[in-house]
């Protein structure tokens, strides 16, 4: 944890030690700054599980989980005064709970036995996610759960950042003012990217708005699981050229074509990058019609529009212009892939999803991650809007 952040929480704890602040024992975990919403149930069955409480503060939730669910909890906090508040309250004698004074990154580095569950109420936002999440991945067992809440929109109505950088946020000292400390307040898409890169799969992101009318504060509750397999080597992606797309290319369609073995079709462009079939939507064309046409024109494969599933819309920018890409999946098709336009794409090949060639064209890399978030594919940030298939 950043020394500035530690100092802030030391001052916060000292403030409450001096005043003898003592909140009641909780009946459930409160993930936001107010009661209501999901509770303990998002952690799953905890009986006999090794649990890590990140930024445990007074230890109230750690003790609650041990008492109510039979969990064995390491309650870790890097602030001496917060740690002292926990000892003053429970005297290190609480069955099933071990209070630990340590920087969370140091604790994760030193430990050996893995945790079944790790959780935090707001504490994750105070630690650099590029350091914390990979460290957690080494100590949460494969298939284990990571659950944490973070700020989404602050009291001034400022929403999450679209870049992975900390910003100053306030920590309230009762009615006597605010302390300021760096905090990572990120969009759900950025949190998902960071978690997947570290070795987690995101199961759910729930926004928790304040129940108070006129209060703009919103929190995120993120539930993830540690991937069963060790993350594979990353596959790089790079733009085909620095030239921005022309203005009339408002909507593109990237077609992810799969075969009966689950492989994906990729073409080698003359520039040296691998790409999925696809192209611009023509005037009056639907996304499905564009996918079928581009697939036929580029690969000679035939498909029906009713067999095209649109799974996501991607929004990013290239050369100062917005670029929108629809991600379409085609699993039912006929024919054999052929290089119809050899001056552009020299050949088409079927590739296993876990053995993708590289580098990938950026829109294709972004589309493949929208299709399979666990794929080890690097690409520039993109806004993803997943589609839910509706009935006719």
Coordinates of C-alpha atoms in Angstrom, one line a residue:
X1 CA 0.0 0.0 0.0
X2 CA 1.2 3.5 -0.8
X3 CA 2.8 5.2 2.2
X4 CA 0.5 8.2 1.8
X5 CA -2.5 5.8 2.0
X6 CA -1.1 4.1 5.0
X7 CA -0.6 7.5 6.7
X8 CA -4.2 8.4 6.0
X9 CA -5.6 5.2 7.5
X10 CA -3.3 5.6 10.5
X11 CA -4.8 9.0 11.1
X12 CA -8.3 7.6 10.5
X13 CA -7.7 4.9 13.0
X14 CA -6.2 7.3 15.6
X15 CA -9.2 9.6 15.2
X16 CA -11.5 6.7 16.2
X17 CA -9.3 5.3 18.9
X18 CA -9.2 8.7 20.6
X19 CA -13.0 8.9 20.5
X20 CA -13.6 5.2 21.4
X21 CA -15.7 4.6 18.3
X22 CA -17.2 1.2 18.3
X23 CA -19.7 0.1 15.6
X24 CA -22.1 -2.7 16.5
X25 CA -21.4 -6.3 15.4
X26 CA -22.7 -6.8 11.9
X27 CA -25.4 -9.3 10.9
X28 CA -24.1 -9.4 7.3
X29 CA -21.5 -7.8 5.1
X30 CA -22.5 -4.4 3.7
X31 CA -20.6 -3.9 0.4
X32 CA -21.6 -0.3 -0.2
X33 CA -21.6 2.6 2.2
X34 CA -25.2 1.8 3.3
X35 CA -27.3 -1.2 4.2
X36 CA -29.1 -3.2 1.6
X37 CA -28.1 -5.1 -1.5
X38 CA -26.2 -8.4 -1.6
X39 CA -24.6 -9.7 1.6
X40 CA -22.6 -12.7 2.7
X41 CA -24.2 -15.0 0.1
X42 CA -21.9 -13.7 -2.7
X43 CA -18.9 -15.3 -1.0
X44 CA -20.5 -18.8 -1.3
X45 CA -20.3 -21.6 1.3
X46 CA -17.5 -20.6 3.7
X47 CA -17.6 -23.5 6.2
X48 CA -14.0 -24.6 6.8
X49 CA -12.7 -22.3 4.1
X50 CA -9.5 -20.3 4.4
X51 CA -10.5 -16.6 3.8
X52 CA -8.5 -13.5 3.3
X53 CA -10.0 -10.1 4.5
X54 CA -8.1 -7.4 2.7
X55 CA -8.0 -4.1 4.6
X56 CA -9.9 -5.6 7.5
X57 CA -10.0 -2.4 9.7
X58 CA -11.6 -3.2 13.0
X59 CA -12.1 -6.9 12.0
X60 CA -15.9 -6.8 12.3
X61 CA -16.5 -8.7 9.1
X62 CA -13.8 -11.2 9.6
X63 CA -15.2 -12.1 13.1
X64 CA -18.7 -12.2 11.7
X65 CA -17.7 -14.7 8.9
X66 CA -15.9 -16.9 11.5
X67 CA -18.8 -16.9 13.9
X68 CA -21.7 -17.2 11.4
X69 CA -20.2 -19.4 8.7
X70 CA -17.3 -21.3 10.3
X71 CA -14.7 -19.6 8.1
X72 CA -11.0 -19.4 9.0
X73 CA -10.0 -15.8 8.4
X74 CA -6.8 -13.9 8.1
X75 CA -7.7 -10.3 8.7
X76 CA -4.9 -8.2 7.2
X77 CA -4.5 -4.4 7.6
X78 CA -1.4 -2.2 7.0
X79 CA -2.5 0.5 9.4
X80 CA -1.2 0.2 13.0
X81 CA -4.1 2.1 14.4
X82 CA -6.7 0.1 12.6
X83 CA -4.9 -3.1 13.7
X84 CA -5.0 -1.7 17.3
X85 CA -8.7 -1.1 17.1
X86 CA -9.2 -4.7 16.1
X87 CA -7.1 -6.0 19.0
X88 CA -8.8 -3.7 21.5
X89 CA -12.1 -5.1 20.3
X90 CA -11.3 -8.8 20.1
X91 CA -8.1 -9.2 22.0
X92 CA -6.6 -11.7 19.5
X93 CA -8.8 -14.4 21.1
X94 CA -11.5 -14.7 18.6
X95 CA -11.7 -18.3 17.3
X96 CA -11.2 -18.7 13.6
X97 CA -9.6 -15.2 13.1
X98 CA -6.0 -14.2 12.9
X99 CA -5.3 -10.5 12.9
X100 CA -2.3 -9.5 10.8
X101 CA -0.5 -6.2 10.8
X102 CA 1.1 -6.1 7.3
X103 CA 1.1 -4.4 3.9
X104 CA -1.2 -6.6 1.9
X105 CA 1.4 -7.0 -0.9
X106 CA 4.0 -8.2 1.7
X107 CA 1.5 -10.6 3.2
X108 CA 0.7 -12.1 -0.2
X109 CA 4.4 -12.4 -0.9
X110 CA 5.3 -14.1 2.3
X111 CA 2.4 -16.6 2.5
X112 CA 2.4 -20.2 1.3
X113 CA -1.0 -21.9 1.9
X114 CA -3.6 -20.7 -0.7
X115 CA -6.9 -19.0 0.2
X116 CA -10.3 -20.4 -0.9
X117 CA -11.9 -16.9 -0.8
X118 CA -10.5 -13.4 -0.7
X119 CA -12.7 -10.3 -0.2
X120 CA -12.5 -6.6 0.5
X121 CA -15.0 -3.9 1.2
X122 CA -13.5 -0.8 -0.5
X123 CA -9.9 -1.6 0.3
X124 CA -8.9 -2.8 -3.2
X125 CA -9.3 0.7 -4.6
X126 CA -6.4 2.0 -2.5
X127 CA -3.8 -0.4 -4.0
X128 CA -2.3 -0.4 -7.5
X129 CA -4.3 -3.1 -9.3
X130 CA -1.3 -3.9 -11.5
X131 CA 0.5 -5.1 -8.4
X132 CA -2.4 -6.3 -6.2
X133 CA -4.4 -8.5 -8.6
X134 CA -1.4 -10.6 -9.8
X135 CA -0.3 -11.0 -6.2
X136 CA -3.8 -12.2 -5.3
X137 CA -3.8 -14.7 -8.2
X138 CA -0.7 -16.4 -6.6
X139 CA -2.5 -16.9 -3.3
X140 CA -6.1 -17.7 -4.3
X141 CA -6.5 -21.3 -5.2
X142 CA -7.6 -22.2 -8.8
X143 CA -11.4 -22.0 -8.8
X144 CA -11.3 -19.8 -5.6
X145 CA -13.4 -16.7 -5.3
X146 CA -12.4 -13.0 -5.2
X147 CA -15.1 -10.6 -4.2
X148 CA -14.6 -6.9 -3.6
X149 CA -16.5 -3.6 -3.6
X150 CA -15.0 -0.3 -5.0
X151 CA -16.1 3.2 -5.6
X152 CA -17.9 3.8 -9.0
X153 CA -19.2 7.4 -8.7
X154 CA -18.2 9.7 -5.9
X155 CA -20.1 12.2 -3.8
X156 CA -19.5 14.9 -6.3
X157 CA -21.1 12.8 -9.1
X158 CA -17.7 12.1 -10.7
X159 CA -17.8 8.7 -12.4
X160 CA -15.1 6.1 -12.9
X161 CA -11.9 6.8 -14.8
X162 CA -11.3 5.2 -18.3
X163 CA -7.5 4.9 -17.7
X164 CA -5.8 2.8 -15.0
X165 CA -4.5 5.8 -12.9
X166 CA -5.2 6.8 -9.3
X167 CA -7.0 10.0 -8.5
X168 CA -7.5 11.8 -5.2
X169 CA -10.5 10.8 -3.2
X170 CA -11.7 11.6 0.3
X171 CA -11.9 9.5 3.5
X172 CA -14.4 11.0 5.9
X173 CA -13.4 11.7 9.5
X174 CA -16.8 11.7 11.0
X175 CA -18.2 15.3 11.0
X176 CA -14.7 16.8 11.3
X177 CA -13.7 16.8 7.6
X178 CA -12.0 14.7 5.1
X179 CA -8.6 13.1 4.5
X180 CA -7.4 12.8 0.9
X181 CA -5.6 9.7 -0.6
X182 CA -5.0 8.2 -4.0
X183 CA -7.6 5.8 -5.2
X184 CA -8.2 3.7 -8.3
X185 CA -11.8 4.4 -9.4
X186 CA -12.2 2.5 -12.7
X187 CA -14.9 1.4 -15.1
X188 CA -16.2 -2.2 -14.8
X189 CA -14.6 -2.9 -18.2
X190 CA -11.2 -1.9 -16.9
X191 CA -11.5 -3.9 -13.8
X192 CA -12.5 -6.9 -15.9
X193 CA -9.5 -6.4 -18.2
X194 CA -7.2 -6.2 -15.2
X195 CA -8.7 -9.3 -13.5
X196 CA -8.5 -11.4 -16.6
X197 CA -4.9 -10.4 -17.3
X198 CA -4.0 -11.4 -13.7
X199 CA -5.7 -14.8 -14.0
X200 CA -9.3 -14.3 -12.9
X201 CA -12.6 -14.6 -14.7
X202 CA -15.3 -12.1 -13.8
X203 CA -18.6 -13.6 -13.0
X204 CA -20.7 -10.6 -12.1
X205 CA -20.4 -6.8 -11.7
X206 CA -23.3 -5.2 -9.7
X207 CA -23.7 -1.4 -9.3
X208 CA -24.9 -0.4 -5.8
X209 CA -26.5 3.1 -5.9
X210 CA -27.1 5.1 -2.8
X211 CA -30.7 4.7 -1.5
X212 CA -30.7 8.3 -0.5
X213 CA -32.5 10.6 -3.0
X214 CA -30.1 13.0 -4.5
X215 CA -27.0 11.2 -3.4
X216 CA -24.9 10.4 -6.5
X217 CA -22.6 7.8 -4.8
X218 CA -22.5 4.4 -6.5
X219 CA -20.3 1.4 -5.7
X220 CA -19.4 -1.6 -7.7
X221 CA -19.5 -5.2 -6.3
X222 CA -17.3 -7.4 -8.4
X223 CA -17.3 -11.2 -8.2
X224 CA -14.5 -13.2 -9.9
X225 CA -13.0 -16.7 -9.8
X226 CA -9.4 -17.7 -10.1
X227 CA -8.8 -19.4 -13.5
X228 CA -8.2 -23.2 -13.2
X229 CA -5.2 -23.0 -15.5
X230 CA -2.1 -20.9 -15.2
X231 CA -2.4 -17.8 -17.6
X232 CA -0.7 -18.5 -20.9
X233 CA 1.9 -16.4 -22.7
X234 CA 0.4 -13.2 -24.0
X235 CA -0.3 -12.8 -27.8
X236 CA 0.6 -9.3 -29.0
X237 CA -1.5 -7.1 -31.2
X238 CA -0.6 -4.1 -33.3
X239 CA -2.4 -1.8 -35.8
X240 CA -2.0 -2.6 -39.5
X241 CA -1.0 1.0 -40.1
X242 CA -1.0 4.4 -38.4
X243 CA -3.6 5.8 -40.9
X244 CA -7.0 6.4 -39.3
X245 CA -10.1 4.8 -40.7
X246 CA -11.9 7.0 -43.3
X247 CA -15.0 8.9 -42.1
X248 CA -17.5 6.7 -44.0
X249 CA -16.4 3.6 -42.1
X250 CA -18.8 4.3 -39.3
X251 CA -19.6 0.6 -38.5
X252 CA -17.4 -2.4 -39.0
X253 CA -18.3 -6.1 -38.5
X254 CA -15.7 -8.6 -37.2
X255 CA -16.8 -12.2 -37.9
X256 CA -15.5 -14.9 -35.5
X257 CA -15.9 -18.1 -37.5
X258 CA -15.6 -21.4 -35.6
X259 CA -15.5 -25.0 -36.7
X260 CA -16.7 -28.2 -35.1
X261 CA -13.4 -28.5 -33.2
X262 CA -13.9 -25.1 -31.6
X263 CA -11.1 -23.5 -33.7
X264 CA -11.3 -20.0 -35.0
X265 CA -10.6 -18.8 -38.6
X266 CA -7.8 -16.3 -39.1
X267 CA -6.2 -14.8 -42.2
X268 CA -2.7 -13.5 -42.7
X269 CA -2.8 -10.0 -44.1
X270 CA -0.1 -8.7 -46.4
X271 CA 1.0 -6.3 -43.6
X272 CA 2.0 -9.4 -41.4
X273 CA -0.9 -9.2 -39.0
X274 CA -3.5 -11.9 -38.5
X275 CA -7.2 -11.0 -38.6
X276 CA -10.8 -12.3 -38.6
X277 CA -13.0 -11.9 -41.6
X278 CA -15.0 -8.7 -41.7
X279 CA -15.5 -5.3 -43.1
X280 CA -17.7 -2.2 -43.3
X281 CA -21.5 -2.4 -43.2
X282 CA -23.0 -1.3 -46.5
X283 CA -25.9 1.1 -46.8
X284 CA -29.0 -0.4 -45.4
X285 CA -27.3 -3.7 -44.4
X286 CA -27.9 -5.3 -41.1
X287 CA -24.9 -6.6 -39.1
X288 CA -25.9 -10.2 -39.9
X289 CA -26.1 -9.4 -43.6
X290 CA -22.7 -7.7 -43.5
X291 CA -21.2 -10.7 -41.7
X292 CA -22.6 -13.2 -44.3
X293 CA -21.5 -11.0 -47.3
X294 CA -18.0 -10.3 -45.9
X295 CA -17.5 -14.0 -45.1
X296 CA -18.4 -15.0 -48.6
X297 CA -16.3 -12.3 -50.3
X298 CA -13.2 -12.8 -48.2
X299 CA -13.2 -16.6 -47.5
X300 CA -15.8 -18.1 -50.0
X301 CA -17.6 -19.7 -46.9
X302 CA -21.4 -19.5 -47.0
X303 CA -23.6 -18.8 -44.0
X304 CA -27.2 -17.8 -43.3
X305 CA -28.1 -14.6 -41.5
X306 CA -30.1 -16.6 -39.0
X307 CA -27.0 -18.5 -38.0
X308 CA -25.1 -15.2 -37.2
X309 CA -25.0 -14.3 -33.5
X310 CA -24.1 -10.7 -32.6
X311 CA -22.5 -10.9 -29.2
X312 CA -21.0 -7.4 -28.6
X313 CA -20.5 -3.9 -29.8
X314 CA -17.0 -2.4 -29.3
X315 CA -16.2 1.3 -29.2
X316 CA -12.7 2.7 -29.3
X317 CA -10.9 5.4 -31.3
X318 CA -8.2 5.4 -34.0
X319 CA -6.5 8.5 -35.2
X320 CA -8.8 10.7 -33.1
X321 CA -12.0 9.2 -34.6
X322 CA -14.5 6.9 -33.0
X323 CA -14.6 3.3 -34.3
X324 CA -17.6 1.0 -33.7
X325 CA -17.2 -2.7 -34.3
X326 CA -19.9 -5.3 -34.1
X327 CA -18.7 -8.8 -33.1
X328 CA -20.6 -11.6 -34.9
X329 CA -20.1 -15.3 -34.3
X330 CA -20.7 -17.8 -37.0
X331 CA -20.5 -21.5 -36.1
X332 CA -22.7 -22.9 -38.9
X333 CA -21.3 -22.5 -42.4
X334 CA -20.5 -24.5 -45.6
X335 CA -17.5 -24.6 -47.9
X336 CA -13.7 -24.5 -47.5
X337 CA -11.9 -21.3 -46.6
X338 CA -10.0 -19.9 -49.6
X339 CA -7.9 -16.7 -50.1
X340 CA -10.4 -14.9 -52.4
X341 CA -8.4 -11.7 -52.2
X342 CA -4.8 -12.9 -52.1
X343 CA -3.4 -9.4 -52.6
X344 CA -4.9 -8.6 -49.2
X345 CA -5.0 -11.9 -47.3
X346 CA -2.5 -14.6 -48.4
X347 CA -4.2 -17.5 -46.6
X348 CA -6.8 -18.5 -44.1
X349 CA -6.0 -20.9 -41.3
X350 CA -7.9 -22.6 -38.4
X351 CA -6.3 -21.9 -35.1
X352 CA -7.0 -23.3 -31.6
X353 CA -8.2 -20.5 -29.3
X354 CA -5.4 -21.2 -26.8
X355 CA -2.8 -21.2 -29.6
X356 CA -3.5 -18.0 -31.5
X357 CA -0.9 -16.6 -33.9
X358 CA 0.3 -13.1 -33.5
X359 CA 0.4 -10.2 -33.8
X360 CA -3.4 -9.8 -34.3
X361 CA -5.1 -6.8 -35.9
X362 CA -6.3 -4.6 -33.1
X363 CA -10.1 -4.9 -33.9
X364 CA -9.8 -8.6 -34.3
X365 CA -7.9 -8.9 -30.9
X366 CA -10.6 -6.8 -29.2
X367 CA -13.4 -9.0 -30.8
X368 CA -11.7 -12.2 -29.8
X369 CA -11.5 -11.0 -26.1
X370 CA -15.2 -10.0 -26.3
X371 CA -15.9 -13.6 -27.4
X372 CA -13.6 -15.3 -24.9
X373 CA -12.5 -12.9 -22.1
X374 CA -10.0 -15.4 -20.8
X375 CA -7.9 -15.4 -23.9
X376 CA -4.3 -14.1 -23.4
X377 CA -4.6 -11.4 -26.0
X378 CA -3.3 -7.8 -25.5
X379 CA -4.9 -4.8 -27.1
X380 CA -5.6 -1.1 -26.5
X381 CA -8.5 -0.3 -24.2
X382 CA -12.0 -0.6 -25.7
X383 CA -15.5 -0.1 -24.4
X384 CA -17.4 -3.4 -24.6
X385 CA -21.2 -3.6 -24.8
X386 CA -22.3 -7.2 -24.6
X387 CA -25.5 -8.2 -26.4
X388 CA -28.2 -10.4 -25.0
X389 CA -29.9 -12.6 -27.5
X390 CA -33.7 -11.8 -27.6
X391 CA -36.5 -13.9 -28.8
X392 CA -38.2 -13.0 -32.1

